[in-house]
GROMACS .gro file of C-alpha atoms in nm:
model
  446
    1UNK     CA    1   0.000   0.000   0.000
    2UNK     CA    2   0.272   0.265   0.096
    3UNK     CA    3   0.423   0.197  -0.260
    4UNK     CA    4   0.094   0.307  -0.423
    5UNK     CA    5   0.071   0.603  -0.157
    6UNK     CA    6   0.377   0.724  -0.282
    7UNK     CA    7   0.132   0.967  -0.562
    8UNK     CA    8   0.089   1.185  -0.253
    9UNK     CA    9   0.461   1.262  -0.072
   10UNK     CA   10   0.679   1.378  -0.292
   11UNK     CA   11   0.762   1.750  -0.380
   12UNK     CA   12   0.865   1.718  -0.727
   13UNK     CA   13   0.887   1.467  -0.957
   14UNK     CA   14   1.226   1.345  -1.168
   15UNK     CA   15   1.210   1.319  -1.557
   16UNK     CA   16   1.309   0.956  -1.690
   17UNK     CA   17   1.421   1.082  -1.992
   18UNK     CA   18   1.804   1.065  -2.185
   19UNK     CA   19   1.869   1.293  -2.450
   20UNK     CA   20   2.039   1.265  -2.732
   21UNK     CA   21   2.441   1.296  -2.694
   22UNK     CA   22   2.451   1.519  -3.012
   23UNK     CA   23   2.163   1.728  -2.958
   24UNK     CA   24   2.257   2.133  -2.757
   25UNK     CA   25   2.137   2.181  -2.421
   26UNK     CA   26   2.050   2.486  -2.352
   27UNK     CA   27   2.336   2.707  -2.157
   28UNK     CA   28   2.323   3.025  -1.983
   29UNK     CA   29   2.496   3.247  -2.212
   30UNK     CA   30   2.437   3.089  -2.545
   31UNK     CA   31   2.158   3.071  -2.782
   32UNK     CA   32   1.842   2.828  -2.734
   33UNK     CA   33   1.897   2.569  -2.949
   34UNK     CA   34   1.601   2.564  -3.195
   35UNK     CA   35   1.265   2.399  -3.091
   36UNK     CA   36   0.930   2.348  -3.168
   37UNK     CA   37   0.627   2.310  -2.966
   38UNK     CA   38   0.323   2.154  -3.068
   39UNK     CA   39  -0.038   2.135  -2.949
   40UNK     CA   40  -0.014   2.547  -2.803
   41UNK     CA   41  -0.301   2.707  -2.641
   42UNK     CA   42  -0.370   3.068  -2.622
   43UNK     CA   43  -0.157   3.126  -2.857
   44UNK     CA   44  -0.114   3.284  -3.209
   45UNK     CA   45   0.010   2.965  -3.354
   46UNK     CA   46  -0.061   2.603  -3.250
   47UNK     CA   47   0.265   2.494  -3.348
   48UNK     CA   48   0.552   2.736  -3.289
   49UNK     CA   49   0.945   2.731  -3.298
   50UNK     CA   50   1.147   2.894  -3.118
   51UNK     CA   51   1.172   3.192  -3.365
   52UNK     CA   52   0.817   3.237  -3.325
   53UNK     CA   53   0.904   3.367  -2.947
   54UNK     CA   54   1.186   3.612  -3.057
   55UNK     CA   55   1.114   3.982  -2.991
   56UNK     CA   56   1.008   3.926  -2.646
   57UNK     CA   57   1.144   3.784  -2.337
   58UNK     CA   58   1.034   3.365  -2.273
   59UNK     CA   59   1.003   3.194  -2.021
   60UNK     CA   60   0.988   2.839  -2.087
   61UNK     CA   61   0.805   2.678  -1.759
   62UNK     CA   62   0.814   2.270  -1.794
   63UNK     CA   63   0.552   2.146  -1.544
   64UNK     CA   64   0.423   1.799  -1.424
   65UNK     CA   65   0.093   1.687  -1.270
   66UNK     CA   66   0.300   1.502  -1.015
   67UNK     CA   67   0.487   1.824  -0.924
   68UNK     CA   68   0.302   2.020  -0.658
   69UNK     CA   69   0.501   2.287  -0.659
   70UNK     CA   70   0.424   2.311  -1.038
   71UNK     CA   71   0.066   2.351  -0.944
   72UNK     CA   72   0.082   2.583  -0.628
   73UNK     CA   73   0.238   2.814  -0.890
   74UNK     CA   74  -0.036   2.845  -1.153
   75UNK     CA   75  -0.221   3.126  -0.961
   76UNK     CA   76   0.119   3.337  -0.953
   77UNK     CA   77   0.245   3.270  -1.351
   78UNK     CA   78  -0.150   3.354  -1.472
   79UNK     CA   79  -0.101   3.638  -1.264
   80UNK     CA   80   0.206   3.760  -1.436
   81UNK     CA   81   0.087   3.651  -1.763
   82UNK     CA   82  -0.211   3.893  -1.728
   83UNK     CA   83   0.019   4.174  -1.617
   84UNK     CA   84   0.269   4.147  -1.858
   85UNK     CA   85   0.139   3.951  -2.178
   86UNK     CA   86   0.282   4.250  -2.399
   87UNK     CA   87   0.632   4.236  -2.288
   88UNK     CA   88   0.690   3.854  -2.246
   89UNK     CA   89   0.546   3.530  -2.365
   90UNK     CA   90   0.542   3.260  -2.052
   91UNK     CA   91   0.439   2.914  -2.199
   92UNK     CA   92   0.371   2.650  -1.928
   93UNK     CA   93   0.479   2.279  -2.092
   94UNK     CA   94   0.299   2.038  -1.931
   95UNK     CA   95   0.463   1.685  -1.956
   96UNK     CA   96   0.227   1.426  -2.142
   97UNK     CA   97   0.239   1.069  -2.212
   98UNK     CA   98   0.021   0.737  -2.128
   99UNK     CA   99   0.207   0.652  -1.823
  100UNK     CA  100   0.392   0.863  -1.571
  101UNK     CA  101   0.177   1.195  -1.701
  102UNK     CA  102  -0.174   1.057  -1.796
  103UNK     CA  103  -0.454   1.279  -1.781
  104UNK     CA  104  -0.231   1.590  -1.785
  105UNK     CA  105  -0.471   1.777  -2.050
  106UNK     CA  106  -0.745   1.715  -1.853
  107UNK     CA  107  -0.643   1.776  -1.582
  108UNK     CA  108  -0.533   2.133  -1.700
  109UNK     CA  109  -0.841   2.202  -1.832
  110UNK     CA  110  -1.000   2.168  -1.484
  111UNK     CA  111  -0.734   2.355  -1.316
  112UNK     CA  112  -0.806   2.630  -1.575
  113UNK     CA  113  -1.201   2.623  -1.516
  114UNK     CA  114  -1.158   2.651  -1.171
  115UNK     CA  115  -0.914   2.909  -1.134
  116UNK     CA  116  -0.958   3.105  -1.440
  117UNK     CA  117  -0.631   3.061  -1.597
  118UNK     CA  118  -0.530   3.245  -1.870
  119UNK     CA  119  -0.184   3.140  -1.931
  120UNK     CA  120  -0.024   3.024  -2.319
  121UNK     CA  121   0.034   2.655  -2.207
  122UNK     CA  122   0.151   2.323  -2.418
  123UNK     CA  123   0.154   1.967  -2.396
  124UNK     CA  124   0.457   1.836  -2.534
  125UNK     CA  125   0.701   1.669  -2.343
  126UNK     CA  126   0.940   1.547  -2.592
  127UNK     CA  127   1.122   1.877  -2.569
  128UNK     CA  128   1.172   1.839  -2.183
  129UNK     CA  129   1.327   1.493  -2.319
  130UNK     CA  130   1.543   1.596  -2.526
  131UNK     CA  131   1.733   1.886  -2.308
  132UNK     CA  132   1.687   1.538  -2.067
  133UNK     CA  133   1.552   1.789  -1.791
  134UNK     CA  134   1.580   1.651  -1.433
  135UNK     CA  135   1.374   1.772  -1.201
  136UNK     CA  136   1.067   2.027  -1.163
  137UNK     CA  137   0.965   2.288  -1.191
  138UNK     CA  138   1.200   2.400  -1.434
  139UNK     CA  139   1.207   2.714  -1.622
  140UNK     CA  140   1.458   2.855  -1.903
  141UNK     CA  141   1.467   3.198  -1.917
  142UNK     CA  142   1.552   3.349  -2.282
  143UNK     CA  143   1.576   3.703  -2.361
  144UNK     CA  144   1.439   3.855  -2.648
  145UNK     CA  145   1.725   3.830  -2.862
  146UNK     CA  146   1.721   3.472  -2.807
  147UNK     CA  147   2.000   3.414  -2.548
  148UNK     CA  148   1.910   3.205  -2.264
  149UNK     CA  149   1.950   3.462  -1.935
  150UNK     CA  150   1.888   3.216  -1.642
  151UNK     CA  151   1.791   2.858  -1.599
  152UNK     CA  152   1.589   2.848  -1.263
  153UNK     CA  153   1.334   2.692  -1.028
  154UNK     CA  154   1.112   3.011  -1.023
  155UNK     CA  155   1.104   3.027  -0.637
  156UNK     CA  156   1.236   3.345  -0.601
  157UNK     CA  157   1.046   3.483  -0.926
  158UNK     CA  158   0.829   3.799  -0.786
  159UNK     CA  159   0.671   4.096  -0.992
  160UNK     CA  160   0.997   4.303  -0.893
  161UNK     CA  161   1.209   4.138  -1.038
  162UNK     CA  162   1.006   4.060  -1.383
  163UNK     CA  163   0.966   4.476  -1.403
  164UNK     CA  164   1.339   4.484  -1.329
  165UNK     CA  165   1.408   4.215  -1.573
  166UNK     CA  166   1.197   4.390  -1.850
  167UNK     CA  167   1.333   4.761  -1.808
  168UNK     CA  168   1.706   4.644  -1.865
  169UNK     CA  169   1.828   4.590  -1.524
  170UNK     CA  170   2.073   4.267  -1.393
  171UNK     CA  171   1.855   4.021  -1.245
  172UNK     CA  172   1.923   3.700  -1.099
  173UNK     CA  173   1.767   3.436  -1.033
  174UNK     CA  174   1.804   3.112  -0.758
  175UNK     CA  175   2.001   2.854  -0.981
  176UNK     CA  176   1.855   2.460  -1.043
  177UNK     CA  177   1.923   2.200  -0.791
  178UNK     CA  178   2.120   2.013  -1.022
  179UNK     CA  179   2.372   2.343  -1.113
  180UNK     CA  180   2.483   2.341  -0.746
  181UNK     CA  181   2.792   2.198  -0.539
  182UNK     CA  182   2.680   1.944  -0.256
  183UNK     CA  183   2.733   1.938   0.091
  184UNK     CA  184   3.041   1.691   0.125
  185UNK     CA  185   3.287   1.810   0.373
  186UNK     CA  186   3.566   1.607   0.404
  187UNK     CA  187   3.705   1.475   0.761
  188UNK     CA  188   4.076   1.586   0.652
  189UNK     CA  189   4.106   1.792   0.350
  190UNK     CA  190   4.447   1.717   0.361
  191UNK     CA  191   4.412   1.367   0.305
  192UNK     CA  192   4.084   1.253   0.329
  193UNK     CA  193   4.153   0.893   0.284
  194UNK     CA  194   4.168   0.795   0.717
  195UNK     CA  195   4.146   0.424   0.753
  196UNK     CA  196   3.777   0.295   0.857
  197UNK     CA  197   3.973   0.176   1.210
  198UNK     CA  198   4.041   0.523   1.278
  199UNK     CA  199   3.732   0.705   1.244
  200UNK     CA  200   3.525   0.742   1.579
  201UNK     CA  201   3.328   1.061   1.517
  202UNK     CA  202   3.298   1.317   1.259
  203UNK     CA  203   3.016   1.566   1.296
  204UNK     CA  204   2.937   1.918   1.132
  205UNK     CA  205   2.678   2.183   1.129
  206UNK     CA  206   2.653   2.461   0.916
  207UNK     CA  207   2.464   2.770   0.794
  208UNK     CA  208   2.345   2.671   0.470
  209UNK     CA  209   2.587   2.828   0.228
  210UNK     CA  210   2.467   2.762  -0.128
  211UNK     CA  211   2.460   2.398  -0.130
  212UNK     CA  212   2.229   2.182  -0.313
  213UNK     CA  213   1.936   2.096  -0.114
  214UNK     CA  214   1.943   1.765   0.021
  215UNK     CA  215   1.624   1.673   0.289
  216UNK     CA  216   1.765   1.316   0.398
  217UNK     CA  217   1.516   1.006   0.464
  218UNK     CA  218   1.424   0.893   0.764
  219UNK     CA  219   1.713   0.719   1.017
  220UNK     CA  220   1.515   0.350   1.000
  221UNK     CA  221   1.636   0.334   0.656
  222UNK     CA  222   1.983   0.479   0.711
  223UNK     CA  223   2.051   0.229   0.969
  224UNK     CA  224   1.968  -0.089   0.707
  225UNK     CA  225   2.276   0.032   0.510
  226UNK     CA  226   2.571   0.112   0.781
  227UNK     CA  227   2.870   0.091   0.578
  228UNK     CA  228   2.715   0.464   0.410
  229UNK     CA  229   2.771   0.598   0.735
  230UNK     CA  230   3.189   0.537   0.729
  231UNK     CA  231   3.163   0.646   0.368
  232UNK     CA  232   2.877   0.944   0.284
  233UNK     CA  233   2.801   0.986   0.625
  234UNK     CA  234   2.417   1.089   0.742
  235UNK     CA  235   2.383   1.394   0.599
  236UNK     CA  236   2.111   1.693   0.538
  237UNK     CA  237   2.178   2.043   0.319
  238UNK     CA  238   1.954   2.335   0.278
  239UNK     CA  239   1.691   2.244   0.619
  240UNK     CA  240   1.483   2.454   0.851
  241UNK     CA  241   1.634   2.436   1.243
  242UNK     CA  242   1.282   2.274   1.329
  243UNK     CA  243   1.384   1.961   1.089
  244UNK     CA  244   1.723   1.939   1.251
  245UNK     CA  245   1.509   1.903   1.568
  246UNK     CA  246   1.257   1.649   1.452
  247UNK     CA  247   1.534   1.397   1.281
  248UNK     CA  248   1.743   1.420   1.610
  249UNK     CA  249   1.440   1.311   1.836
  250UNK     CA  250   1.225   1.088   1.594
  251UNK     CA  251   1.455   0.967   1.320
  252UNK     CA  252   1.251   1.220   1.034
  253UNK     CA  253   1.159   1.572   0.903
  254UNK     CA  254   0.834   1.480   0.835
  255UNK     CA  255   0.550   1.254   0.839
  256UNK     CA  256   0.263   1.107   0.626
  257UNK     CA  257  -0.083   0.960   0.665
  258UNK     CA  258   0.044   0.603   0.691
  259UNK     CA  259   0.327   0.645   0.931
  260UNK     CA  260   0.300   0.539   1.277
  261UNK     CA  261   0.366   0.883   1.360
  262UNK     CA  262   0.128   1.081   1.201
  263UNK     CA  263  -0.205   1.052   1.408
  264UNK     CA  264   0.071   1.067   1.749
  265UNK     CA  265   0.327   1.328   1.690
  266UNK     CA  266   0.275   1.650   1.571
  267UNK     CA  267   0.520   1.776   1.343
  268UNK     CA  268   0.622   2.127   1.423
  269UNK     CA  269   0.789   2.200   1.786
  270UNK     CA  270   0.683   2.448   2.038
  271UNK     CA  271   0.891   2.724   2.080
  272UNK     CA  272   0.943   2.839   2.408
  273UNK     CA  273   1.205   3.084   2.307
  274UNK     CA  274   1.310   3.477   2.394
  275UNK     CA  275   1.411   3.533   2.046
  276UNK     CA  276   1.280   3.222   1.777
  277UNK     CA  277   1.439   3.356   1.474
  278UNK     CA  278   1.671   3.109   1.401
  279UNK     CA  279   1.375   2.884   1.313
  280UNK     CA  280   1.245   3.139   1.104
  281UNK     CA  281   1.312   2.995   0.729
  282UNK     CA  282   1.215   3.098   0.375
  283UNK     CA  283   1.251   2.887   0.057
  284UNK     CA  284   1.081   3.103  -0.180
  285UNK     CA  285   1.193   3.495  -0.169
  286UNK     CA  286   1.518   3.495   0.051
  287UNK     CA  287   1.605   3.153  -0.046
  288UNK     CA  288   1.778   2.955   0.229
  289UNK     CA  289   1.736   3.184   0.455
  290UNK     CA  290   1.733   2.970   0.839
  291UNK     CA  291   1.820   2.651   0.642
  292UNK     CA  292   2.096   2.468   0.782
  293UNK     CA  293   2.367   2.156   0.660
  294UNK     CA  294   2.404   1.864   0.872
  295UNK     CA  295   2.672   1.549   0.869
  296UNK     CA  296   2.704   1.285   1.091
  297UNK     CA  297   3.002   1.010   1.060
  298UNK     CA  298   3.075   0.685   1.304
  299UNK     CA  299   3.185   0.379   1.238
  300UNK     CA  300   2.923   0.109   1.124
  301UNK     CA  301   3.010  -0.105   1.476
  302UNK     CA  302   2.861   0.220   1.611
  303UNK     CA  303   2.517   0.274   1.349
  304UNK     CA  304   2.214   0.255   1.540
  305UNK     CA  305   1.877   0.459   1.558
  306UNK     CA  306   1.914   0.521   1.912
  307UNK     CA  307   2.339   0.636   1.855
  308UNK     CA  308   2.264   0.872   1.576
  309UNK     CA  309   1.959   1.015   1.743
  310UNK     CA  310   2.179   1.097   2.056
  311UNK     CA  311   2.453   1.223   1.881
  312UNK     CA  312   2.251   1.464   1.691
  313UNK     CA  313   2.082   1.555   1.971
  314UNK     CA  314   2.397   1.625   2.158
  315UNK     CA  315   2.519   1.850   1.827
  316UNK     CA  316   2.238   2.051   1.854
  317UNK     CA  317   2.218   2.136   2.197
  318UNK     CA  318   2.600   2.243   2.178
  319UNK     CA  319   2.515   2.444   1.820
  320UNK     CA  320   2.250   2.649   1.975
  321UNK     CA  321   2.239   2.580   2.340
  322UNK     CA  322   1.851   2.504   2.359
  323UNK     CA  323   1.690   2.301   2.634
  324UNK     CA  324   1.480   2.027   2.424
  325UNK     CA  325   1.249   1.752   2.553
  326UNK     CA  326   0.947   1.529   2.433
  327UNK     CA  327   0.623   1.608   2.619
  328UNK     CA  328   0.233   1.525   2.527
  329UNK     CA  329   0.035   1.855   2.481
  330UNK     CA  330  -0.314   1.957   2.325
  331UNK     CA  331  -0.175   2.048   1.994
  332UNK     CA  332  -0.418   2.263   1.733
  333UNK     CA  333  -0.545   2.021   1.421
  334UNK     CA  334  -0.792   1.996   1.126
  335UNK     CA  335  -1.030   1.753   1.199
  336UNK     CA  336  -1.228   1.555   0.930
  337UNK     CA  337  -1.550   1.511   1.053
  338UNK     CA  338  -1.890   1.261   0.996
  339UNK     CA  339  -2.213   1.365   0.973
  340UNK     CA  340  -2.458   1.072   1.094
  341UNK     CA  341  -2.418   0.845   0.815
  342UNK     CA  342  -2.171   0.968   0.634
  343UNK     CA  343  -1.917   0.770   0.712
  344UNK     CA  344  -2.121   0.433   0.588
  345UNK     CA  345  -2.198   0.591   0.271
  346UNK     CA  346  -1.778   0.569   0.254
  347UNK     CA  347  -1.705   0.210   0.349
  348UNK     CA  348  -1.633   0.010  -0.005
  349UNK     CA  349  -1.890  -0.167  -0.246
  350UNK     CA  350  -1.528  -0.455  -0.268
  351UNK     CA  351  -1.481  -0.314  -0.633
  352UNK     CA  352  -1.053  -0.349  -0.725
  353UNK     CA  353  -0.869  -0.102  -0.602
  354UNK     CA  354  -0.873   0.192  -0.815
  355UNK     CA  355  -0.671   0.566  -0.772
  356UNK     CA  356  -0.799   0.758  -1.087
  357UNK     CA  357  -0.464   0.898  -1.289
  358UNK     CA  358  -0.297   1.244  -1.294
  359UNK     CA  359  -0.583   1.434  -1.174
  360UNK     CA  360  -0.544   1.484  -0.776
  361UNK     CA  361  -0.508   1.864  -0.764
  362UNK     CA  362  -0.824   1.881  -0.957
  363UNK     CA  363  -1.022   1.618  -0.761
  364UNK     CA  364  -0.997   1.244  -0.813
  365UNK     CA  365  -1.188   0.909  -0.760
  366UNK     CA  366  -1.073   0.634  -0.479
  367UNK     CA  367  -1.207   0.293  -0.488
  368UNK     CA  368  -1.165   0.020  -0.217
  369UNK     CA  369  -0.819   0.196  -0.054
  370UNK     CA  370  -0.734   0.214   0.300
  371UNK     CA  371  -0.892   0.569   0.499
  372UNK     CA  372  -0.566   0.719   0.544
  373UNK     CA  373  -0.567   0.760   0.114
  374UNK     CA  374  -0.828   1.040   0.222
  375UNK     CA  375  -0.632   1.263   0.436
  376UNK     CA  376  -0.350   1.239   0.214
  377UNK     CA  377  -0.531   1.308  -0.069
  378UNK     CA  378  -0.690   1.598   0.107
  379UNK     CA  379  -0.381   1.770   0.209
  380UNK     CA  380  -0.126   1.629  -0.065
  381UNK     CA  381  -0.165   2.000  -0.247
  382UNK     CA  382  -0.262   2.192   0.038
  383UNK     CA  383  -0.026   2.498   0.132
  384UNK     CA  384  -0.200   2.537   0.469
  385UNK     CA  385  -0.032   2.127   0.504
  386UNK     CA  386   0.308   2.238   0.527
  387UNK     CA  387   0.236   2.407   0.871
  388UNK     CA  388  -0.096   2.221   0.998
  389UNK     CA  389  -0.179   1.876   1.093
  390UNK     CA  390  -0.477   1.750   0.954
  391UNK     CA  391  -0.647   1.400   1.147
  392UNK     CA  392  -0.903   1.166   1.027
  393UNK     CA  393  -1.169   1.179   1.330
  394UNK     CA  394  -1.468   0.999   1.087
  395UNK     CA  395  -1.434   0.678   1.285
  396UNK     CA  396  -1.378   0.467   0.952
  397UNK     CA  397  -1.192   0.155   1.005
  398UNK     CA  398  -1.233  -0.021   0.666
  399UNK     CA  399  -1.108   0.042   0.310
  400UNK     CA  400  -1.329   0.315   0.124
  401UNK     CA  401  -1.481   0.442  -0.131
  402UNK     CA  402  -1.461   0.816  -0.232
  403UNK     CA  403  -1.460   1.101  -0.522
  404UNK     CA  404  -1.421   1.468  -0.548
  405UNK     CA  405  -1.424   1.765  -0.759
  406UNK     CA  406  -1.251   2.063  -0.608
  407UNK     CA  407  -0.929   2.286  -0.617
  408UNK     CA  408  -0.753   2.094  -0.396
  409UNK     CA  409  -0.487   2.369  -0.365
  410UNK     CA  410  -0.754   2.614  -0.231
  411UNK     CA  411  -0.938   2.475   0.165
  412UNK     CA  412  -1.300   2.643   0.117
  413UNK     CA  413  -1.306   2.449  -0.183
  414UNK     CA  414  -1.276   2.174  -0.086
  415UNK     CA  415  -1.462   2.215   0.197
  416UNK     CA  416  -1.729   2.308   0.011
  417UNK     CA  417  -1.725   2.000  -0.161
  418UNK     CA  418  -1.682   1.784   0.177
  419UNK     CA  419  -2.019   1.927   0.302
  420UNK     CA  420  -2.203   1.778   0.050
  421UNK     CA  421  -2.108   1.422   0.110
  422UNK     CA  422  -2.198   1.513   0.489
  423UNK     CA  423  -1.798   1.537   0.549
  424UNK     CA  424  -1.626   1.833   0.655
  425UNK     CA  425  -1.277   2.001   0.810
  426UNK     CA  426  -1.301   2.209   1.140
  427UNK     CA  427  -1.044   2.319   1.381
  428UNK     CA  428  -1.000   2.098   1.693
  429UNK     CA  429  -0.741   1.978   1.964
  430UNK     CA  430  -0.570   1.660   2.001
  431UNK     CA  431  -0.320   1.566   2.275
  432UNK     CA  432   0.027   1.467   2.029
  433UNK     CA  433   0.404   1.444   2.168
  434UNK     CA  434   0.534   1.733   2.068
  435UNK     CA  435   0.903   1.860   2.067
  436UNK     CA  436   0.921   2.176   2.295
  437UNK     CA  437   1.242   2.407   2.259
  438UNK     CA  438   1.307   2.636   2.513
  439UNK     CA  439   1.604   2.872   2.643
  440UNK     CA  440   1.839   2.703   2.912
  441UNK     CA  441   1.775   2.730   3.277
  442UNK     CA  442   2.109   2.940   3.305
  443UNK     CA  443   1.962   3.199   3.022
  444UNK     CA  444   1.590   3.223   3.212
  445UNK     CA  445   1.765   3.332   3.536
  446UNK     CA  446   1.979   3.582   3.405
   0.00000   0.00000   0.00000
């Protein structure tokens, strides 16, 4: 089940694709190397090359329906697109095909209808195969003369810096993932070979200082493989302080539906701090700004969950000096909630399990999957989910049965749509361990 419940956890999805050895990339710098699109929309031409866009700045966005950040930026590009249609052409690529991408024209066209998008948008994806793009949301940045300017993520993009970008002025923008160095220290620069025998401890922590972002896995699987901690060590790059915290006292940054965690821990620590600004983070204007870079080396004699746990725990406490302890405390939730009834209506007819394709952001259809598939599929798109805890409290025990039609990025939406199957989401209480952080005795008295 967890392998099928994967649809809902990740971030951003990878491109399988290889492209041709022979074939440019494009290169900050340098010229696009021709293209064509096919099957345009809102567009002068249904077809177009890349000559058709000179004259103006492009922005080429490739997009995925399995990348939610993709989707949680529609509302932003439309918004640019109405502001500045005359002065740029943005064209959204949405990656099709039968398997990983099904549905992806459909699934646009809802998005569209329900939030009134307006943007020039294709479905081709044999041009994101061909510059064999890695990861998403990926956008190419090519001014008007046909020179590629930036090759970005878009996080940082803002109406500033468009305006700037437009009237002539130097603009940069936060560089792809896959352009930046990692976060490998070594133990001895000098000689970094030190015979496994030797090593006891190596530990560092960092401000984050331009590294790609790596977010770890959880410690359980770490632990299966021990020789990686001689070797690559158990490392994080690019974090908030609060993750630091949660990997150090529960093995993970974060949780899902189906963990043994989720409906027990709540995922965000209490601050009981004089001055919390060190967990103050931001990954989309100020990028990296309260992110931190973590490494942890022993020997694999020495890998354990509880070991690694301790030592990062002891790391932290020395970093930043913080008293920090497990307690259970009535923590604020979303609550999905029965009506009398409801909840039956729910419980499977026994028809095969069924997750309808590529459509989740724009409502979808479940069919004889465990209950935990609904708060997951609930919150999957959800910005309010990155800082809120939302709990099944219908009662449902069994596999179910269940469809919707909303903007599942936007929360009256869908609880609009809830309501009518006699289901809905209201603020509640629910007693969760909980990591508290507060200043040290010592500190309080002085």
């Amino acid at each position: 089940m967890k392998i099928v419940f994967v649809i809902f956890i990740f971030l951003s999805q990878l491109v399988q694709a290889q492209s041709n050895q022979t074939d440019p990339m494009p290169e900050v710098g340098k010229p696009i190397p021709d293209f064509t699109l096919n099957n345009i929309r809102h567009f002068k031409k249904q077809n177009a090359s890349s000559q058709d866009f000179k004259g103006k700045w492009l922005f080429l966005d490739f997009w995925s329906i399995r990348c939610t950040t993709c989707i949680h930026s529609f509302p932003k590009v439309n918004a640019f697109h109405q502001q500045f249609a005359d002065q740029l052409n943005w064209v959204m690529v949405g990656l099709n095909g039968k398997k990983l991408y099904a549905g992806t024209e459909e699934f646009y066209q809802k998005m569209s209808s329900k939030q009134n998008l307006q943007m020039t948008f294709a479905f081709d994806s044999l041009l994101a195969t061909r510059w064999a793009i890695q990861s998403l949301p990926h956008i190419i940045v090519v001014n008007p003369e046909g020179i590629v300017y930036a090759i970005t993520s878009g996080r940082d993009m803002d109406n500033n810096k468009i305006k700037q970008l437009l009237s002539g002025k130097d603009v940069s923008f936060y560089i792809k993932d896959q352009f930046q160095k990692k976060f490998e220290p070594a133990i001895n620069p000098a000689n970094e070979e030190i015979p496994p025998d030797k090593l006891l401890l190596f530990s560092m922590l960092t401000a984050w200082n331009g590294e790609k972002q790596n977010s770890g896995f959880e410690i359980d699987r770490w632990v299966k493989f021990p020789e990686r901690s001689l070797v690559k060590g158990y490392s994080f790059a690019m974090v908030p302080l609060y993750a630091l915290y949660n990997y150090a006292f529960f093995g993970q940054w974060d949780w899902h539906p189906d963990s043994p965690l989720y409906n027990t821990t709540y995922p965000f620590p209490v601050l009981e701090l004089a001055d919390t600004s060190r967990f103050i983070f931001d990954y989309n204007y100020q990028v990296g700004k309260g992110t931190y870079n973590y490494i942890l080396k022993i020997p694999p004699t020495e890998v354990s969950k509880a070991r690694i746990l301790s030592l990062m725990q002891q790391d932290l406490k020395r970093a930043f000096g913080y008293d920090a302890r497990i307690e259970t405390r009535s923590m604020p939730v979303w609550k999905l909630i029965a009506n009398p009834g409801a909840a039956e209506k729910l419980i499977t007819k026994g028809d095969p399990m069924f997750i309808s394709p590529g459509t989740h952001a724009a409502g979808y259809t479940f069919k004889n999957v465990p209950g935990f598939y609904l708060i997951g599929g609930i919150k999957q798109y959800l910005k309010e989910s990155l800082r809120e805890l939302f709990i099944d409290d219908t009662g449902i025990s069994s596999n179910i049965d269940f469809s919707i039609d909303a903007d599942m990025t936007n929360l009256h939406d869908i609880r609009k749509e809830l309501k009518k199957q006699g289901l809905d989401l209201v603020r509640g209480h629910k007693d969760l361990r909980v990591i508290v952080i507060s200043d040290p005795v010592s500190a309080k008295i002085n």
